[in-house]
Coordinates of C-alpha atoms and ligand atoms in Angstrom, one line a residue:
X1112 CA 124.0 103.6 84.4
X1113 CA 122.2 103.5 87.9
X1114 CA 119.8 106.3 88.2
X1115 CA 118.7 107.5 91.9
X1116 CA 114.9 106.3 92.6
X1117 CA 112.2 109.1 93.4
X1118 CA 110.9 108.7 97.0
X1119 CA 107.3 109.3 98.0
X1120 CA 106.4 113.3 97.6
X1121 CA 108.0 113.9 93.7
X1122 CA 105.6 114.8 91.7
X1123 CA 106.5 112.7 89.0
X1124 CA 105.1 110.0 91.1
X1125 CA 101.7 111.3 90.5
X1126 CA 101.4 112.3 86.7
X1127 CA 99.6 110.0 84.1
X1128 CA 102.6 109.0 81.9
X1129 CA 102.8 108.9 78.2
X1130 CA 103.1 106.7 75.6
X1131 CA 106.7 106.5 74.2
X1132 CA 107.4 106.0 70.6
X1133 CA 108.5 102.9 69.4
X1134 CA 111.9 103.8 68.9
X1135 CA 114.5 100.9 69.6
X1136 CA 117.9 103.1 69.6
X1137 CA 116.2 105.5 72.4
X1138 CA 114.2 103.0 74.4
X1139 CA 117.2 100.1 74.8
X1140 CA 119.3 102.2 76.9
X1141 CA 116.4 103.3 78.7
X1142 CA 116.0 100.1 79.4
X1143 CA 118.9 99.0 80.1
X1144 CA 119.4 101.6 82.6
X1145 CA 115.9 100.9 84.6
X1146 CA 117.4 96.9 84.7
X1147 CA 120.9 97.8 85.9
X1148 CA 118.8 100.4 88.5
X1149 CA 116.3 97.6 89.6
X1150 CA 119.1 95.1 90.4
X1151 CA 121.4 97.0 92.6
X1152 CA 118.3 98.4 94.6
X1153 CA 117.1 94.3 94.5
X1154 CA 113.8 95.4 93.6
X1155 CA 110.8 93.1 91.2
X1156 CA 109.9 96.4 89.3
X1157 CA 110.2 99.4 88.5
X1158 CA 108.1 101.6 86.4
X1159 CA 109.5 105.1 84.5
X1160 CA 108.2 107.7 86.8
X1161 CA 110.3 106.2 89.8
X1162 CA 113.8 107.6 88.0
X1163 CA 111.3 110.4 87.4
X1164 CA 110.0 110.2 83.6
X1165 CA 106.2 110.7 83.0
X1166 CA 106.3 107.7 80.2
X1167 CA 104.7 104.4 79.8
X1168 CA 108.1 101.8 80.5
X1169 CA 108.0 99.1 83.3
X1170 CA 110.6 96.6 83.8
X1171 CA 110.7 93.3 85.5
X1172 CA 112.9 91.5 87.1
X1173 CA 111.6 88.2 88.5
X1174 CA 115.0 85.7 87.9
X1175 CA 115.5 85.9 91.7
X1176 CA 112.4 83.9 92.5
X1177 CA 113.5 81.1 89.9
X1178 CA 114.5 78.7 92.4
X1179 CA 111.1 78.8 94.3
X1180 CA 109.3 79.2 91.0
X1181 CA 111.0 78.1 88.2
X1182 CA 108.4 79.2 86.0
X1183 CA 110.4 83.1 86.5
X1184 CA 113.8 81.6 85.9
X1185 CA 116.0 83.8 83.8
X1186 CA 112.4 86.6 83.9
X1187 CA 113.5 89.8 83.2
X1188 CA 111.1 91.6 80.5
X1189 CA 110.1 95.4 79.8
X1190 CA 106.6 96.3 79.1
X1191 CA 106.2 99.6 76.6
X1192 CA 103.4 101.2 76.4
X1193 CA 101.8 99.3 78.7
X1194 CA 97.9 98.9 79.8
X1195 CA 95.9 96.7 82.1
X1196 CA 92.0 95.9 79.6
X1197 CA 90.5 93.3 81.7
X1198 CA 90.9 92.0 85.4
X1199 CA 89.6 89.2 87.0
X1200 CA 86.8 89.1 89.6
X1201 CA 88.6 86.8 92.2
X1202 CA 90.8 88.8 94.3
X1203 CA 94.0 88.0 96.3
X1204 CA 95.5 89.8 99.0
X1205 CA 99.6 89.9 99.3
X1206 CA 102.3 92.1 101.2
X1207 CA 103.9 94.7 98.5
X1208 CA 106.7 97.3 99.6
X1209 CA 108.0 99.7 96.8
X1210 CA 111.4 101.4 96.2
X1211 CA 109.6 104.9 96.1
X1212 CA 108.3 104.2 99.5
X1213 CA 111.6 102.5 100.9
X1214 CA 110.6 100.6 104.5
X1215 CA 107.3 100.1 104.2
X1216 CA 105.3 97.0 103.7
X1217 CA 101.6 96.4 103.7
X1218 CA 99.1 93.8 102.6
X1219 CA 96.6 94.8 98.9
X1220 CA 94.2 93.3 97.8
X1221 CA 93.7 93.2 93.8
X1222 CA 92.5 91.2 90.8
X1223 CA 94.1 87.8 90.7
X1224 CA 94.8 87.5 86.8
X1225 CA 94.8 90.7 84.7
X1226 CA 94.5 91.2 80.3
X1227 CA 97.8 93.0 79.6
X1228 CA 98.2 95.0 76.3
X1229 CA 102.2 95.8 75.5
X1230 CA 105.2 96.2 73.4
X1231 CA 108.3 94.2 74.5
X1232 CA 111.7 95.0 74.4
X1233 CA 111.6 93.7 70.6
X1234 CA 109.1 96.1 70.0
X1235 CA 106.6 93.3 69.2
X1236 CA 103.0 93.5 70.7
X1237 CA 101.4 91.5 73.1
X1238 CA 97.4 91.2 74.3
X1239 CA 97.6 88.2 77.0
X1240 CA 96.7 87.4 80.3
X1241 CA 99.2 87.0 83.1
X1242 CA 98.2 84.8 86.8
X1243 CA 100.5 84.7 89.5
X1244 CA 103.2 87.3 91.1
X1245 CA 103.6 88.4 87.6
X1246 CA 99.9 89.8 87.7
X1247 CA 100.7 91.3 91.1
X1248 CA 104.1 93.1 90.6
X1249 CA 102.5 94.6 86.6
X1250 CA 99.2 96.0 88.6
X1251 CA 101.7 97.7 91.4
X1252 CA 104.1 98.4 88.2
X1253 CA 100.9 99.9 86.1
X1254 CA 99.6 101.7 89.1
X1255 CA 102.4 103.9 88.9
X1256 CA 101.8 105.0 85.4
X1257 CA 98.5 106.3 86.3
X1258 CA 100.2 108.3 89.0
X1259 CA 99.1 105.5 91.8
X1260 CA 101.3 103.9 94.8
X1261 CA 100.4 101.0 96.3
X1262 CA 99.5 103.1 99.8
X1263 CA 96.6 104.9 97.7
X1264 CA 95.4 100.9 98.0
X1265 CA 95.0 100.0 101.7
X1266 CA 92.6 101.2 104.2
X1267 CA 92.2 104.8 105.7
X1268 CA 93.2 103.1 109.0
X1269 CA 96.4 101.9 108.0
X1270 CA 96.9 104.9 105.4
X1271 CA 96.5 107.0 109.0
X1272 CA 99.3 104.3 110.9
X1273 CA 101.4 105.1 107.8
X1274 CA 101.8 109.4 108.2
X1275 CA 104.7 109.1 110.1
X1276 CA 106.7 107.5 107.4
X1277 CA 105.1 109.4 104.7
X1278 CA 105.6 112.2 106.2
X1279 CA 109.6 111.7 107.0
X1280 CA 109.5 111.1 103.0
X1281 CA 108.2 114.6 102.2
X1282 CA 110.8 116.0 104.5
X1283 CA 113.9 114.4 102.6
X1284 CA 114.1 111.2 104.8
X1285 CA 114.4 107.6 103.0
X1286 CA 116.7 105.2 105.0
X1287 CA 117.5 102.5 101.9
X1288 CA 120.7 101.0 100.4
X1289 CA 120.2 102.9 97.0
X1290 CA 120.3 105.9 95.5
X1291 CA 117.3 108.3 96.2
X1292 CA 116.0 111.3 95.0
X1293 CA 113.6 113.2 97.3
X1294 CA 111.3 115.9 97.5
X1295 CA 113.5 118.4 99.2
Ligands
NI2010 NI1 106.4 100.7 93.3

């Protein structure tokens, strides 16, 4: 099932989500609902709170960037439960754009490599650390369980540049291809 995507201004965007419990028969068509969601609206990511549930679920969807990198050929994993531990001191900075904030792009900065403690889609636990666009799209995806967006990130000058958009959002307008659910 595609679910609509909550734009900028829900309040669901800004809550701390929850753990989930580890329960396969719920969480798989959760799942595969946030997958299904994520491809039609060509997104990387997507985290819970973006088809508006305050709970700790991310999915990744990186099998579209296999021919540049074929090291994300056939990527497409969920993270339960998710949290980031640890985070590199070098930095990099790269352009991000989220479906919640349809239209905008801008350039954040943020730890290069990142310790990542999750359940998988199995249900089985991981503790590693992840490099790469991986590390960049789980921080943005990770952000948004701690009731972030990647906007709260840049600087006041360009957060200033940015109120005409944001503000559009909080009145009801989000010009994207997908299914959206705003504010009002
Ligand atoms: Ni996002």
């Amino acid at each position: 099932m595609i679910l609509p995507i909550y734009i900028y201004g829900q309040p669901v965007l800004r809550k701390v989500a929850q753990d989930v419990e580890l329960n396969k028969a719920e969480l798989e068509p959760l799942i595969a609902d946030m997958f299904a969601t994520l491809e039609v609206s060509e997104g990387v990511g997507l985290a819970a709170p973006q088809i508006g549930k305050a709970i700790r679920v991310v999915v990744v969807d990186l099998s579209m960037l296999g021919e540049e990198m074929p090291e994300y050929k056939d990527f497409r994993h969920a993270y339960i439960n998710g949290r980031i531990l640890e985070s590199s001191v070098e930095t990099d900075t790269m352009s991000e754009g989220c479906l919640s904030l349809p239209g905008i792009t801008e350039d954040v900065t943020r730890p290069q490599r990142v310790r990542i403690e999750y359940y998988d889609e199995n249900l089985e636990p991981h503790d590693e650390w992840v490099d790469g666009f991986l590390a960049r799209v789980l921080q943005h995806e990770h952000d948004h369980l701690e009731g972030h967006v990647f906007t709260d990130r840049i600087s006041p000058f360009r957060r200033t540049m940015l109120k005409g958009k944001l503000g559009a959002f909080l009145k009801g307008k989000a010009r994207c291809h997908y299914k959206v659910k705003t504010v009002r």
